XYZ file of C-alpha atoms in Angstrom:
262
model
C 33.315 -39.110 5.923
C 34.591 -41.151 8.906
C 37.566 -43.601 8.555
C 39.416 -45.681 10.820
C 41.732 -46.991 8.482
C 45.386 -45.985 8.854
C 46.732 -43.471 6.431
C 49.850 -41.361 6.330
C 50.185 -37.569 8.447
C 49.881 -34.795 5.908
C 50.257 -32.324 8.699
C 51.847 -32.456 11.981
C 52.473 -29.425 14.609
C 55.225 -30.304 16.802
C 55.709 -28.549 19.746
C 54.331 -25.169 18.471
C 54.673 -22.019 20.888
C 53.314 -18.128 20.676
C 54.401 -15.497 22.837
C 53.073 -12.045 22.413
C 55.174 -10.110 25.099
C 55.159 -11.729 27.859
C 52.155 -13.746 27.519
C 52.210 -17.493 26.322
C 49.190 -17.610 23.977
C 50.384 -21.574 23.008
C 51.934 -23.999 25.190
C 53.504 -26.270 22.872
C 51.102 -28.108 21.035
C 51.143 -31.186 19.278
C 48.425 -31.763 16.739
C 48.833 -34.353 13.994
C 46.518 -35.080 10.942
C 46.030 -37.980 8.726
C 45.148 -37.643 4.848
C 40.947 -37.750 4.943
C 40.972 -36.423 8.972
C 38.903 -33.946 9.570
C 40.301 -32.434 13.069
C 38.021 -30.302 14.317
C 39.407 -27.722 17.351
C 36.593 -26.851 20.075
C 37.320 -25.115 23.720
C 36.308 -21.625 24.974
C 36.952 -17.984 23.453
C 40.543 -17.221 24.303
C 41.896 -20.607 24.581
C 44.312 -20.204 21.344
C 42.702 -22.219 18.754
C 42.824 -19.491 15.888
C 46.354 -17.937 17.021
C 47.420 -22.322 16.573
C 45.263 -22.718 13.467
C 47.123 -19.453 11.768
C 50.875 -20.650 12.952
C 50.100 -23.692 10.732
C 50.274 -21.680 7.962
C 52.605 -19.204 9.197
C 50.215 -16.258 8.616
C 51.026 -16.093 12.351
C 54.331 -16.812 12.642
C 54.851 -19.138 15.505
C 57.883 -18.492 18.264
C 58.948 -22.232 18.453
C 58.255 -25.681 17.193
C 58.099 -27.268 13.645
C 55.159 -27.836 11.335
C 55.745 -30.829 8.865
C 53.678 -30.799 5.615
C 54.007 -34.121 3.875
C 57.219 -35.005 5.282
C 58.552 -31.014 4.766
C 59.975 -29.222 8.291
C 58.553 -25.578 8.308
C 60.864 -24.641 11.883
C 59.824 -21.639 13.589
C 63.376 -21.142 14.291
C 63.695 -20.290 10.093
C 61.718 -17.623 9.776
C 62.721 -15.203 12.456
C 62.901 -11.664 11.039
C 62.609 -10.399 7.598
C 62.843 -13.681 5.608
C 65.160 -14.071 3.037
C 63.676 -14.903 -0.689
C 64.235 -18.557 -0.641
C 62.454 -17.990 2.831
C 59.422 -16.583 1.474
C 58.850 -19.143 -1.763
C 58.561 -21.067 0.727
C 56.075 -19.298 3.425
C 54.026 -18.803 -0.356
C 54.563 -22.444 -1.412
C 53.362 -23.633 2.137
C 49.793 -20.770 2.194
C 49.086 -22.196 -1.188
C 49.312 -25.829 -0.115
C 47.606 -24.998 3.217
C 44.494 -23.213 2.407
C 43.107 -20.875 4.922
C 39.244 -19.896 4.974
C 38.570 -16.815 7.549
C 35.625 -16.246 9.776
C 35.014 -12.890 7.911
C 35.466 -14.067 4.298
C 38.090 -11.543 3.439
C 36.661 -11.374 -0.347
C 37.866 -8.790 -2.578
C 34.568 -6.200 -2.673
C 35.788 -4.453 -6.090
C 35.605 -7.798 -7.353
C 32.836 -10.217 -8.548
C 32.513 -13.885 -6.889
C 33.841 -15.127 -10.293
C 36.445 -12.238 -9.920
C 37.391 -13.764 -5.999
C 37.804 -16.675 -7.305
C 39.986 -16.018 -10.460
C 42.484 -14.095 -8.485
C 44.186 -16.956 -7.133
C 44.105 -19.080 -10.317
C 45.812 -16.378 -12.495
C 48.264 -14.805 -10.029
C 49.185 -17.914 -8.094
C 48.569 -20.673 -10.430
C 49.414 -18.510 -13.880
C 46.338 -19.319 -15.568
C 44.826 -17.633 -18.924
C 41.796 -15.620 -17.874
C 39.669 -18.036 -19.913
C 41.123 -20.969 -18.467
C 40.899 -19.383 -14.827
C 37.198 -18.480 -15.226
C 35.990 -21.872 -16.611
C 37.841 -23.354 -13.435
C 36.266 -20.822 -11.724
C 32.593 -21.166 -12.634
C 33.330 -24.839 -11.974
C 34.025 -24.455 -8.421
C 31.329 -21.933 -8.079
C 28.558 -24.372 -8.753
C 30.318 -26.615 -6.131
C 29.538 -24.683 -3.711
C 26.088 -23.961 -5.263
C 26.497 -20.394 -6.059
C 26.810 -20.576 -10.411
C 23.807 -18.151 -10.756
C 25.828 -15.636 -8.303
C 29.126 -15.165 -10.574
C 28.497 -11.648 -11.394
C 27.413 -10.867 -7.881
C 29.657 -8.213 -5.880
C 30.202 -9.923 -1.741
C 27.532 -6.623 -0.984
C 24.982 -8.507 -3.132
C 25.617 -11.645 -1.471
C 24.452 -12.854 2.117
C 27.025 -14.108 4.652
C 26.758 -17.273 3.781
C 27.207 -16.894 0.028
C 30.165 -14.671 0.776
C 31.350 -17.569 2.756
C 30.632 -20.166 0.223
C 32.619 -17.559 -2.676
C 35.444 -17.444 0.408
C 35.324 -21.535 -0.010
C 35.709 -21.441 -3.377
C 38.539 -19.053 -3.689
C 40.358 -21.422 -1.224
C 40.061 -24.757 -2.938
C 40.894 -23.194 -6.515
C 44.914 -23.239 -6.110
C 44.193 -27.471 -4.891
C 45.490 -27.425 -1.204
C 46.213 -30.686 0.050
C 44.883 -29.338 3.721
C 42.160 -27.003 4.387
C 42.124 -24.926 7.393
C 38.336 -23.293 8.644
C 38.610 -20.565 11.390
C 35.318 -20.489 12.891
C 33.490 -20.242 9.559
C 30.217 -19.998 10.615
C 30.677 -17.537 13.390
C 30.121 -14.200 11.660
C 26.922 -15.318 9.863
C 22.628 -15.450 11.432
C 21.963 -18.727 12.615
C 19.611 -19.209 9.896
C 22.593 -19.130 7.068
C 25.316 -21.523 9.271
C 23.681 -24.993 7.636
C 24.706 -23.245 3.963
C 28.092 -23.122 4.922
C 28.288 -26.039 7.033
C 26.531 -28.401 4.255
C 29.808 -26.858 2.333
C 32.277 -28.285 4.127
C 30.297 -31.864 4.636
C 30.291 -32.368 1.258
C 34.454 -31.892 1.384
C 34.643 -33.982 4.432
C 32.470 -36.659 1.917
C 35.626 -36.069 -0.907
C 38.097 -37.042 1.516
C 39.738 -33.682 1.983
C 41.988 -33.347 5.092
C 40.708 -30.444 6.983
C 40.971 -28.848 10.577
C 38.426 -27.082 11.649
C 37.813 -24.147 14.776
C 34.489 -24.529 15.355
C 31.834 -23.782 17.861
C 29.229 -26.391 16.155
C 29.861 -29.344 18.569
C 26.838 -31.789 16.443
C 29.010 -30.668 13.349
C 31.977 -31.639 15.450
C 30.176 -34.707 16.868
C 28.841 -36.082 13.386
C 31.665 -35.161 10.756
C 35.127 -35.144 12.552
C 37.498 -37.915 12.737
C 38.900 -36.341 15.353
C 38.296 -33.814 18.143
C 40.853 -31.574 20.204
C 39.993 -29.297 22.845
C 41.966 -26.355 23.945
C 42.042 -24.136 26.739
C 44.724 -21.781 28.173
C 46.862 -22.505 25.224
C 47.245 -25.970 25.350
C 45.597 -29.107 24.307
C 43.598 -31.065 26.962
C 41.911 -33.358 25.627
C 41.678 -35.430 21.909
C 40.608 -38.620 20.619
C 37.143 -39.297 18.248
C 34.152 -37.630 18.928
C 32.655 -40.068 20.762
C 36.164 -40.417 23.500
C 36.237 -36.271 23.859
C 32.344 -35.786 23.598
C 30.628 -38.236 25.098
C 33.408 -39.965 27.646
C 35.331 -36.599 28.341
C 37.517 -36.823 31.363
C 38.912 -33.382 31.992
C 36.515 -31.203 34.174
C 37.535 -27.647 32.009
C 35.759 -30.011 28.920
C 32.608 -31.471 31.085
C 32.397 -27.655 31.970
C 32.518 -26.213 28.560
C 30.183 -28.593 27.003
C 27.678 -28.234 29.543
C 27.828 -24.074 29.075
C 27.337 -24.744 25.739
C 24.372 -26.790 25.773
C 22.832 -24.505 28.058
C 23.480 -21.301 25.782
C 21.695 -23.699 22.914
């Protein structure tokens, strides 16, 4: 659901660096989103857009800059080291607030999808079993999978295992939802299952940011579009601005490879 009506930043990257060694895998970026954006992240393989989408979470912890969630300074300069226990409340505080869904679904395999999606209701949330599994089964059907509760992720396809993955996310209520490349591990012929997914968030308002490699997903659901390459942003703005009118060669480059390898 497109909006051009101002609202207030829910998440900001300021300045955000990662080194591993000697090599600069981020270049200080500055990304910020508005409640209801969804920001989706395009550029080639390589060009840092899951090592930037992690740091906003800290499941990669970043080497400098600041991420601001709703007004609260997460500094990379904090966390350096083992953190101390105030330190990681809030690294948990900020994952559960910040949802992250992976490009491999990560889903518990001793564990039904009802199971998946409990776990983070009880343990996180403190929820009675009963209580957790209504929720759950709730947020199953969302995603159009309430006949596949009892289903283990090996009885499931990619894309269900996604959807389940989807699920489990939105059951401890993030205010932002983060999407690294969800679609990319799955056939071709299950990616509109997942994709319809996340659509139908987009349609609720949820703030999202999304690595993706769909650019008519990109095109026709972002509010916004960034492209990366080398670690750094080049170019943002709607979809139509960073599309249609792009001005950087590396982006007129990479969209035309990519229509080509369609």
């Amino acid at each position: 659901m497109k909006s051009s009506e101002p609202t207030s930043i829910i998440l900001e990257a300021r300045g955000i660096t990662k080194s591993f060694g000697s090599h600069e895998a981020l270049k200080g970026i500055n990304v910020a989103a508005h409640r209801g954006d969804v920001v989706a992240l395009i550029g080639p393989s390589g060009s840092g857009k899951s090592t930037f989408l992690r740091c906003l979470n800290f499941l990669e912890r970043p080497t400098g800059g600041q991420v601001v969630l709703d007004g609260e300074i997460f500094a990379a300069a904090d966390f350096t080291g083992r953190p101390r226990k105030t330190d990681a409340a809030r690294l948990i505080n900020l994952r559960r607030r910040v949802g992250m869904v992976f490009q491999s679904f990560n889903l518990w395999p001793h564990r039904t999808a009802l199971g998946n999606v409990m776990e983070g209701l009880t343990q996180v949330l403190g929820m009675s079993a009963g209580e957790a599994a209504e929720r759950a089964r709730g947020l199953l059907n969302k995603v159009g999978l309430a006949a596949h509760a009892g289903h283990y992720p090996s009885q499931l396809s990619g894309g269900q295992q996604q959807r389940v993955a989807i699920a489990r996310t939105l059951a401890t209520e993030p205010e932002v939802l983060l999407f690294d490349e969800p679609t990319s591990a799955l056939d071709p012929e299950l990616v509109g299952e997942v994709l319809n997914v996340i659509r139908g968030l987009a349609d609720e308002g949820r703030t999202m940011l999304v690595v993706t490699h769909e650019i008519a997903f990109a095109r026709d659901v972002a509010t916004k579009v960034v492209f990366m390459t080398d670690g750094a942003v080049q170019e943002r703005g709607t979809p139509d601005e960073v599309l249609r009118d792009c001005q950087s060669p590396s982006l007129r480059a990479f969209l035309t490879r990519f229509r080509q390898e369609r």
